[in-house]
Amino acid sequence: DPVVVRAAVPVVWGAASPADITAARQRAIDLALRDALGEDAVASSEVIEAAALARRATGGCTPEGRPLYAAHAELAWPDEPHLALWHAVTLLREFRGDGHIAALVAEGLDGCEALVTHGAMGDVGLPAGILQATRGWSDEAWAAARDRLRHRGLLDDGGALTPAGAAVRDHVEAVTDEQAMAPWRHLGEDDADRLRTLVRPFSKAIAASGAFRGRPAS
């Protein structure tokens, strides 16, 4: 909810500078990765290789129309390989995320409507209650978004996606996928497969660690 953001941001900058927050974030990431993966994994040749591949993939990203990616891309690259890998993954995630926002806007979905339709995707999406609560939307704003979507024929009276609504969400996901391909084309299919092979054990270890248990994906 933009109201929540407008209220929170001045308080944040009053408590700490952007540089302080960025430094604290990197320290927290360092500790979290060491805890979840273990010191041996953090110092492994697999992490070093994955960091190099992921960084090379980001060479295919461009900042135009992608504000969150562009902002993260202005940050200095960490020296430690595990932190460089994290930074590269962050750039790739934000590059994709900016493309996803653009696809939603192109379909005429505002922020709340995007979340309502995502929550209506059944097993594919997150529960609507989690999406509403974690983004700070009021019951009134959520109900108004559902009404607008029903008026457009994208939701039925029970809050489920209509065929037209499902088609809109499918198109958004397809456009998002296509717009996110630039770094992987830049890296090449073989190296992209190699990177996926290298990082899969790390993602499984992080999930198994419970570090993000109970926290919804963004």
PDB file of C-alpha atoms in Angstrom:
ATOM      1  CA  ASP A   1       0.000   0.000   0.000  1.00  0.00           C
ATOM      2  CA  PRO A   2       1.537   3.360  -0.984  1.00  0.00           C
ATOM      3  CA  VAL A   3       0.141   4.888   2.222  1.00  0.00           C
ATOM      4  CA  VAL A   4       2.208   2.452   4.297  1.00  0.00           C
ATOM      5  CA  VAL A   5       5.327   3.173   2.238  1.00  0.00           C
ATOM      6  CA  ARG A   6       4.933   6.948   2.506  1.00  0.00           C
ATOM      7  CA  ALA A   7       4.603   6.667   6.264  1.00  0.00           C
ATOM      8  CA  ALA A   8       7.531   4.280   6.727  1.00  0.00           C
ATOM      9  CA  VAL A   9      10.249   5.674   4.467  1.00  0.00           C
ATOM     10  CA  PRO A  10      10.864   9.006   6.290  1.00  0.00           C
ATOM     11  CA  VAL A  11      11.097   7.103   9.572  1.00  0.00           C
ATOM     12  CA  VAL A  12      13.638   4.701   8.067  1.00  0.00           C
ATOM     13  CA  TRP A  13      15.895   7.460   6.742  1.00  0.00           C
ATOM     14  CA  GLY A  14      15.632   9.253  10.061  1.00  0.00           C
ATOM     15  CA  ALA A  15      16.916   6.159  11.877  1.00  0.00           C
ATOM     16  CA  ALA A  16      19.821   5.300   9.569  1.00  0.00           C
ATOM     17  CA  SER A  17      21.383   6.470   6.320  1.00  0.00           C
ATOM     18  CA  PRO A  18      21.066   4.443   3.103  1.00  0.00           C
ATOM     19  CA  ALA A  19      24.768   3.580   3.390  1.00  0.00           C
ATOM     20  CA  ASP A  20      24.313   2.315   6.955  1.00  0.00           C
ATOM     21  CA  ILE A  21      21.321   0.190   5.959  1.00  0.00           C
ATOM     22  CA  THR A  22      23.162  -1.251   2.961  1.00  0.00           C
ATOM     23  CA  ALA A  23      26.161  -2.164   5.112  1.00  0.00           C
ATOM     24  CA  ALA A  24      23.953  -3.747   7.778  1.00  0.00           C
ATOM     25  CA  ARG A  25      22.099  -5.711   5.107  1.00  0.00           C
ATOM     26  CA  GLN A  26      25.363  -7.112   3.747  1.00  0.00           C
ATOM     27  CA  ARG A  27      26.531  -8.114   7.224  1.00  0.00           C
ATOM     28  CA  ALA A  28      23.214  -9.868   7.831  1.00  0.00           C
ATOM     29  CA  ILE A  29      23.441 -11.692   4.501  1.00  0.00           C
ATOM     30  CA  ASP A  30      26.979 -12.809   5.298  1.00  0.00           C
ATOM     31  CA  LEU A  31      25.953 -14.238   8.668  1.00  0.00           C
ATOM     32  CA  ALA A  32      22.803 -15.848   7.283  1.00  0.00           C
ATOM     33  CA  LEU A  33      24.619 -17.583   4.429  1.00  0.00           C
ATOM     34  CA  ARG A  34      27.388 -18.843   6.694  1.00  0.00           C
ATOM     35  CA  ASP A  35      24.769 -20.193   9.090  1.00  0.00           C
ATOM     36  CA  ALA A  36      22.601 -21.811   6.391  1.00  0.00           C
ATOM     37  CA  LEU A  37      25.352 -23.210   4.162  1.00  0.00           C
ATOM     38  CA  GLY A  38      28.254 -23.731   6.542  1.00  0.00           C
ATOM     39  CA  GLU A  39      31.785 -22.392   6.328  1.00  0.00           C
ATOM     40  CA  ASP A  40      33.004 -25.141   4.014  1.00  0.00           C
ATOM     41  CA  ALA A  41      30.328 -24.417   1.415  1.00  0.00           C
ATOM     42  CA  VAL A  42      30.843 -20.657   1.641  1.00  0.00           C
ATOM     43  CA  ALA A  43      34.549 -21.122   0.870  1.00  0.00           C
ATOM     44  CA  SER A  44      34.023 -23.823  -1.769  1.00  0.00           C
ATOM     45  CA  SER A  45      35.123 -23.794  -5.392  1.00  0.00           C
ATOM     46  CA  GLU A  46      31.461 -24.254  -6.343  1.00  0.00           C
ATOM     47  CA  VAL A  47      30.545 -20.907  -4.801  1.00  0.00           C
ATOM     48  CA  ILE A  48      33.483 -19.229  -6.534  1.00  0.00           C
ATOM     49  CA  GLU A  49      32.485 -20.665  -9.911  1.00  0.00           C
ATOM     50  CA  ALA A  50      28.797 -19.878  -9.410  1.00  0.00           C
ATOM     51  CA  ALA A  51      29.593 -16.292  -8.441  1.00  0.00           C
ATOM     52  CA  ALA A  52      31.635 -15.803 -11.598  1.00  0.00           C
ATOM     53  CA  LEU A  53      28.907 -17.260 -13.821  1.00  0.00           C
ATOM     54  CA  ALA A  54      26.111 -15.309 -12.159  1.00  0.00           C
ATOM     55  CA  ARG A  55      28.077 -12.073 -12.404  1.00  0.00           C
ATOM     56  CA  ARG A  56      28.664 -12.706 -16.097  1.00  0.00           C
ATOM     57  CA  ALA A  57      24.926 -13.286 -16.574  1.00  0.00           C
ATOM     58  CA  THR A  58      24.184  -9.843 -15.162  1.00  0.00           C
ATOM     59  CA  GLY A  59      26.182  -8.386 -18.053  1.00  0.00           C
ATOM     60  CA  GLY A  60      23.082  -9.007 -20.166  1.00  0.00           C
ATOM     61  CA  CYS A  61      20.871  -6.833 -17.957  1.00  0.00           C
ATOM     62  CA  THR A  62      20.024  -3.257 -18.927  1.00  0.00           C
ATOM     63  CA  PRO A  63      18.724  -0.502 -16.603  1.00  0.00           C
ATOM     64  CA  GLU A  64      16.199   1.170 -18.898  1.00  0.00           C
ATOM     65  CA  GLY A  65      12.704   0.940 -17.387  1.00  0.00           C
ATOM     66  CA  ARG A  66      13.945  -1.202 -14.494  1.00  0.00           C
ATOM     67  CA  PRO A  67      14.372   1.098 -11.471  1.00  0.00           C
ATOM     68  CA  LEU A  68      14.940  -1.521  -8.769  1.00  0.00           C
ATOM     69  CA  TYR A  69      17.500  -3.338 -10.889  1.00  0.00           C
ATOM     70  CA  ALA A  70      19.227  -0.053 -11.753  1.00  0.00           C
ATOM     71  CA  ALA A  71      19.430   0.969  -8.096  1.00  0.00           C
ATOM     72  CA  HIS A  72      20.948  -2.352  -7.024  1.00  0.00           C
ATOM     73  CA  ALA A  73      23.332  -2.299  -9.988  1.00  0.00           C
ATOM     74  CA  GLU A  74      24.823   0.940  -8.661  1.00  0.00           C
ATOM     75  CA  LEU A  75      26.016  -0.840  -5.501  1.00  0.00           C
ATOM     76  CA  ALA A  76      29.618  -2.004  -5.370  1.00  0.00           C
ATOM     77  CA  TRP A  77      30.287  -5.691  -5.941  1.00  0.00           C
ATOM     78  CA  PRO A  78      31.325  -7.489  -2.732  1.00  0.00           C
ATOM     79  CA  ASP A  79      34.779  -9.082  -2.707  1.00  0.00           C
ATOM     80  CA  GLU A  80      33.777 -12.353  -1.014  1.00  0.00           C
ATOM     81  CA  PRO A  81      32.472 -14.905  -3.555  1.00  0.00           C
ATOM     82  CA  HIS A  82      29.399 -15.917  -1.541  1.00  0.00           C
ATOM     83  CA  LEU A  83      28.378 -12.263  -1.207  1.00  0.00           C
ATOM     84  CA  ALA A  84      29.123 -11.618  -4.873  1.00  0.00           C
ATOM     85  CA  LEU A  85      26.873 -14.564  -5.728  1.00  0.00           C
ATOM     86  CA  TRP A  86      24.124 -13.141  -3.529  1.00  0.00           C
ATOM     87  CA  HIS A  87      24.495  -9.728  -5.169  1.00  0.00           C
ATOM     88  CA  ALA A  88      24.335 -11.239  -8.653  1.00  0.00           C
ATOM     89  CA  VAL A  89      21.199 -13.197  -7.751  1.00  0.00           C
ATOM     90  CA  THR A  90      19.695  -9.998  -6.353  1.00  0.00           C
ATOM     91  CA  LEU A  91      20.369  -8.177  -9.626  1.00  0.00           C
ATOM     92  CA  LEU A  92      18.822 -11.011 -11.640  1.00  0.00           C
ATOM     93  CA  ARG A  93      15.790 -11.098  -9.342  1.00  0.00           C
ATOM     94  CA  GLU A  94      15.195  -7.359  -9.516  1.00  0.00           C
ATOM     95  CA  PHE A  95      15.695  -7.358 -13.290  1.00  0.00           C
ATOM     96  CA  ARG A  96      12.957  -9.966 -13.571  1.00  0.00           C
ATOM     97  CA  GLY A  97      10.785  -8.226 -10.998  1.00  0.00           C
ATOM     98  CA  ASP A  98      10.877  -4.908 -12.838  1.00  0.00           C
ATOM     99  CA  GLY A  99       9.827  -6.697 -16.012  1.00  0.00           C
ATOM    100  CA  HIS A 100       6.967  -8.319 -14.115  1.00  0.00           C
ATOM    101  CA  ILE A 101       5.720  -4.929 -12.900  1.00  0.00           C
ATOM    102  CA  ALA A 102       5.856  -3.606 -16.454  1.00  0.00           C
ATOM    103  CA  ALA A 103       3.802  -6.577 -17.675  1.00  0.00           C
ATOM    104  CA  LEU A 104       1.189  -6.000 -14.960  1.00  0.00           C
ATOM    105  CA  VAL A 105       0.953  -2.299 -15.790  1.00  0.00           C
ATOM    106  CA  ALA A 106       0.569  -3.105 -19.488  1.00  0.00           C
ATOM    107  CA  GLU A 107      -2.464  -5.252 -18.592  1.00  0.00           C
ATOM    108  CA  GLY A 108      -4.014  -2.349 -16.676  1.00  0.00           C
ATOM    109  CA  LEU A 109      -3.573  -3.912 -13.233  1.00  0.00           C
ATOM    110  CA  ASP A 110      -2.714  -1.648 -10.320  1.00  0.00           C
ATOM    111  CA  GLY A 111      -0.774  -2.808  -7.266  1.00  0.00           C
ATOM    112  CA  CYS A 112      -3.701  -4.112  -5.282  1.00  0.00           C
ATOM    113  CA  GLU A 113      -5.388  -5.681  -8.324  1.00  0.00           C
ATOM    114  CA  ALA A 114      -2.152  -7.486  -9.182  1.00  0.00           C
ATOM    115  CA  LEU A 115      -2.091  -9.055  -5.722  1.00  0.00           C
ATOM    116  CA  VAL A 116      -5.790  -9.953  -5.793  1.00  0.00           C
ATOM    117  CA  THR A 117      -5.393 -11.750  -9.120  1.00  0.00           C
ATOM    118  CA  HIS A 118      -2.237 -13.460  -7.887  1.00  0.00           C
ATOM    119  CA  GLY A 119      -4.073 -14.698  -4.817  1.00  0.00           C
ATOM    120  CA  ALA A 120      -6.855 -15.996  -7.047  1.00  0.00           C
ATOM    121  CA  MET A 121      -4.496 -18.216  -9.038  1.00  0.00           C
ATOM    122  CA  GLY A 122      -5.133 -21.204  -6.763  1.00  0.00           C
ATOM    123  CA  ASP A 123      -2.180 -23.494  -6.094  1.00  0.00           C
ATOM    124  CA  VAL A 124       0.076 -21.338  -8.280  1.00  0.00           C
ATOM    125  CA  GLY A 125      -0.266 -18.187  -6.175  1.00  0.00           C
ATOM    126  CA  LEU A 126       0.139 -17.321  -2.503  1.00  0.00           C
ATOM    127  CA  PRO A 127      -2.965 -17.172  -0.286  1.00  0.00           C
ATOM    128  CA  ALA A 128      -4.771 -13.849  -0.642  1.00  0.00           C
ATOM    129  CA  GLY A 129      -4.706 -13.235   3.108  1.00  0.00           C
ATOM    130  CA  ILE A 130      -0.907 -13.399   3.213  1.00  0.00           C
ATOM    131  CA  LEU A 131      -0.572 -11.125   0.187  1.00  0.00           C
ATOM    132  CA  GLN A 132      -2.913  -8.538   1.687  1.00  0.00           C
ATOM    133  CA  ALA A 133      -1.372  -8.576   5.153  1.00  0.00           C
ATOM    134  CA  THR A 134       2.280  -8.462   4.112  1.00  0.00           C
ATOM    135  CA  ARG A 135       1.684  -5.568   1.713  1.00  0.00           C
ATOM    136  CA  GLY A 136      -0.416  -3.564   4.137  1.00  0.00           C
ATOM    137  CA  TRP A 137      -3.608  -3.219   2.084  1.00  0.00           C
ATOM    138  CA  SER A 138      -6.732  -2.405   4.067  1.00  0.00           C
ATOM    139  CA  ASP A 139      -9.878  -4.531   3.823  1.00  0.00           C
ATOM    140  CA  GLU A 140     -11.601  -1.627   2.093  1.00  0.00           C
ATOM    141  CA  ALA A 141      -8.900  -1.256  -0.553  1.00  0.00           C
ATOM    142  CA  TRP A 142      -8.800  -5.030  -1.112  1.00  0.00           C
ATOM    143  CA  ALA A 143     -12.599  -5.217  -1.521  1.00  0.00           C
ATOM    144  CA  ALA A 144     -12.561  -2.265  -3.918  1.00  0.00           C
ATOM    145  CA  ALA A 145      -9.903  -3.943  -6.056  1.00  0.00           C
ATOM    146  CA  ARG A 146     -11.964  -7.134  -6.186  1.00  0.00           C
ATOM    147  CA  ASP A 147     -15.012  -5.109  -7.255  1.00  0.00           C
ATOM    148  CA  ARG A 148     -13.050  -3.448 -10.070  1.00  0.00           C
ATOM    149  CA  LEU A 149     -11.794  -6.807 -11.271  1.00  0.00           C
ATOM    150  CA  ARG A 150     -15.301  -8.281 -11.206  1.00  0.00           C
ATOM    151  CA  HIS A 151     -16.525  -5.288 -13.203  1.00  0.00           C
ATOM    152  CA  ARG A 152     -13.829  -6.002 -15.807  1.00  0.00           C
ATOM    153  CA  GLY A 153     -14.857  -9.660 -15.956  1.00  0.00           C
ATOM    154  CA  LEU A 154     -11.551 -10.913 -14.527  1.00  0.00           C
ATOM    155  CA  LEU A 155     -12.986 -12.300 -11.255  1.00  0.00           C
ATOM    156  CA  ASP A 156     -16.223 -14.159 -10.665  1.00  0.00           C
ATOM    157  CA  ASP A 157     -18.580 -13.498  -7.757  1.00  0.00           C
ATOM    158  CA  GLY A 158     -16.725 -16.039  -5.620  1.00  0.00           C
ATOM    159  CA  GLY A 159     -13.387 -14.309  -6.092  1.00  0.00           C
ATOM    160  CA  ALA A 160     -11.914 -16.854  -8.514  1.00  0.00           C
ATOM    161  CA  LEU A 161     -10.338 -15.941 -11.820  1.00  0.00           C
ATOM    162  CA  THR A 162     -12.653 -16.105 -14.804  1.00  0.00           C
ATOM    163  CA  PRO A 163     -11.288 -17.503 -18.076  1.00  0.00           C
ATOM    164  CA  ALA A 164     -10.538 -13.907 -19.098  1.00  0.00           C
ATOM    165  CA  GLY A 165      -8.766 -13.294 -15.793  1.00  0.00           C
ATOM    166  CA  ALA A 166      -6.715 -16.462 -16.139  1.00  0.00           C
ATOM    167  CA  ALA A 167      -5.744 -15.407 -19.662  1.00  0.00           C
ATOM    168  CA  VAL A 168      -4.533 -12.051 -18.367  1.00  0.00           C
ATOM    169  CA  ARG A 169      -2.408 -13.673 -15.659  1.00  0.00           C
ATOM    170  CA  ASP A 170      -1.023 -16.242 -18.119  1.00  0.00           C
ATOM    171  CA  HIS A 171      -0.048 -13.435 -20.482  1.00  0.00           C
ATOM    172  CA  VAL A 172       1.628 -11.501 -17.658  1.00  0.00           C
ATOM    173  CA  GLU A 173       3.694 -14.539 -16.710  1.00  0.00           C
ATOM    174  CA  ALA A 174       4.650 -15.265 -20.331  1.00  0.00           C
ATOM    175  CA  VAL A 175       5.759 -11.667 -20.916  1.00  0.00           C
ATOM    176  CA  THR A 176       7.667 -11.687 -17.618  1.00  0.00           C
ATOM    177  CA  ASP A 177       9.509 -14.857 -18.606  1.00  0.00           C
ATOM    178  CA  GLU A 178      10.428 -13.490 -22.029  1.00  0.00           C
ATOM    179  CA  GLN A 179      11.577 -10.135 -20.667  1.00  0.00           C
ATOM    180  CA  ALA A 180      13.766 -11.932 -18.105  1.00  0.00           C
ATOM    181  CA  MET A 181      15.683 -13.958 -20.698  1.00  0.00           C
ATOM    182  CA  ALA A 182      18.327 -11.354 -21.618  1.00  0.00           C
ATOM    183  CA  PRO A 183      20.889 -12.339 -18.950  1.00  0.00           C
ATOM    184  CA  TRP A 184      20.507 -16.035 -19.723  1.00  0.00           C
ATOM    185  CA  ARG A 185      20.935 -15.503 -23.448  1.00  0.00           C
ATOM    186  CA  HIS A 186      24.007 -13.454 -22.606  1.00  0.00           C
ATOM    187  CA  LEU A 187      25.401 -16.272 -20.461  1.00  0.00           C
ATOM    188  CA  GLY A 188      24.555 -19.033 -22.921  1.00  0.00           C
ATOM    189  CA  GLU A 189      22.631 -22.265 -22.458  1.00  0.00           C
ATOM    190  CA  ASP A 190      25.529 -24.446 -21.315  1.00  0.00           C
ATOM    191  CA  ASP A 191      26.771 -22.005 -18.685  1.00  0.00           C
ATOM    192  CA  ALA A 192      23.206 -21.288 -17.542  1.00  0.00           C
ATOM    193  CA  ASP A 193      22.713 -25.017 -16.999  1.00  0.00           C
ATOM    194  CA  ARG A 194      26.030 -25.187 -15.160  1.00  0.00           C
ATOM    195  CA  LEU A 195      25.040 -22.297 -12.899  1.00  0.00           C
ATOM    196  CA  ARG A 196      21.717 -23.944 -12.121  1.00  0.00           C
ATOM    197  CA  THR A 197      23.511 -27.175 -11.216  1.00  0.00           C
ATOM    198  CA  LEU A 198      25.945 -25.338  -8.951  1.00  0.00           C
ATOM    199  CA  VAL A 199      23.406 -23.310  -6.983  1.00  0.00           C
ATOM    200  CA  ARG A 200      20.676 -25.916  -6.594  1.00  0.00           C
ATOM    201  CA  PRO A 201      22.301 -27.545  -3.515  1.00  0.00           C
ATOM    202  CA  PHE A 202      22.707 -24.092  -1.963  1.00  0.00           C
ATOM    203  CA  SER A 203      19.046 -23.163  -2.446  1.00  0.00           C
ATOM    204  CA  LYS A 204      17.990 -26.509  -0.972  1.00  0.00           C
ATOM    205  CA  ALA A 205      20.269 -25.990   2.039  1.00  0.00           C
ATOM    206  CA  ILE A 206      18.908 -22.486   2.627  1.00  0.00           C
ATOM    207  CA  ALA A 207      15.323 -23.770   2.446  1.00  0.00           C
ATOM    208  CA  ALA A 208      16.129 -26.670   4.774  1.00  0.00           C
ATOM    209  CA  SER A 209      17.799 -24.342   7.271  1.00  0.00           C
ATOM    210  CA  GLY A 210      14.453 -22.792   8.146  1.00  0.00           C
ATOM    211  CA  ALA A 211      15.842 -19.284   7.761  1.00  0.00           C
ATOM    212  CA  PHE A 212      12.785 -18.210   5.795  1.00  0.00           C
ATOM    213  CA  ARG A 213      10.204 -20.474   7.382  1.00  0.00           C
ATOM    214  CA  GLY A 214       6.824 -18.809   7.600  1.00  0.00           C
ATOM    215  CA  ARG A 215       7.921 -15.858   5.458  1.00  0.00           C
ATOM    216  CA  PRO A 216       6.123 -15.481   2.112  1.00  0.00           C
ATOM    217  CA  ALA A 217       8.022 -14.939  -1.113  1.00  0.00           C
ATOM    218  CA  SER A 218       7.895 -11.463  -2.600  1.00  0.00           C
TER     219      SER A 218
END
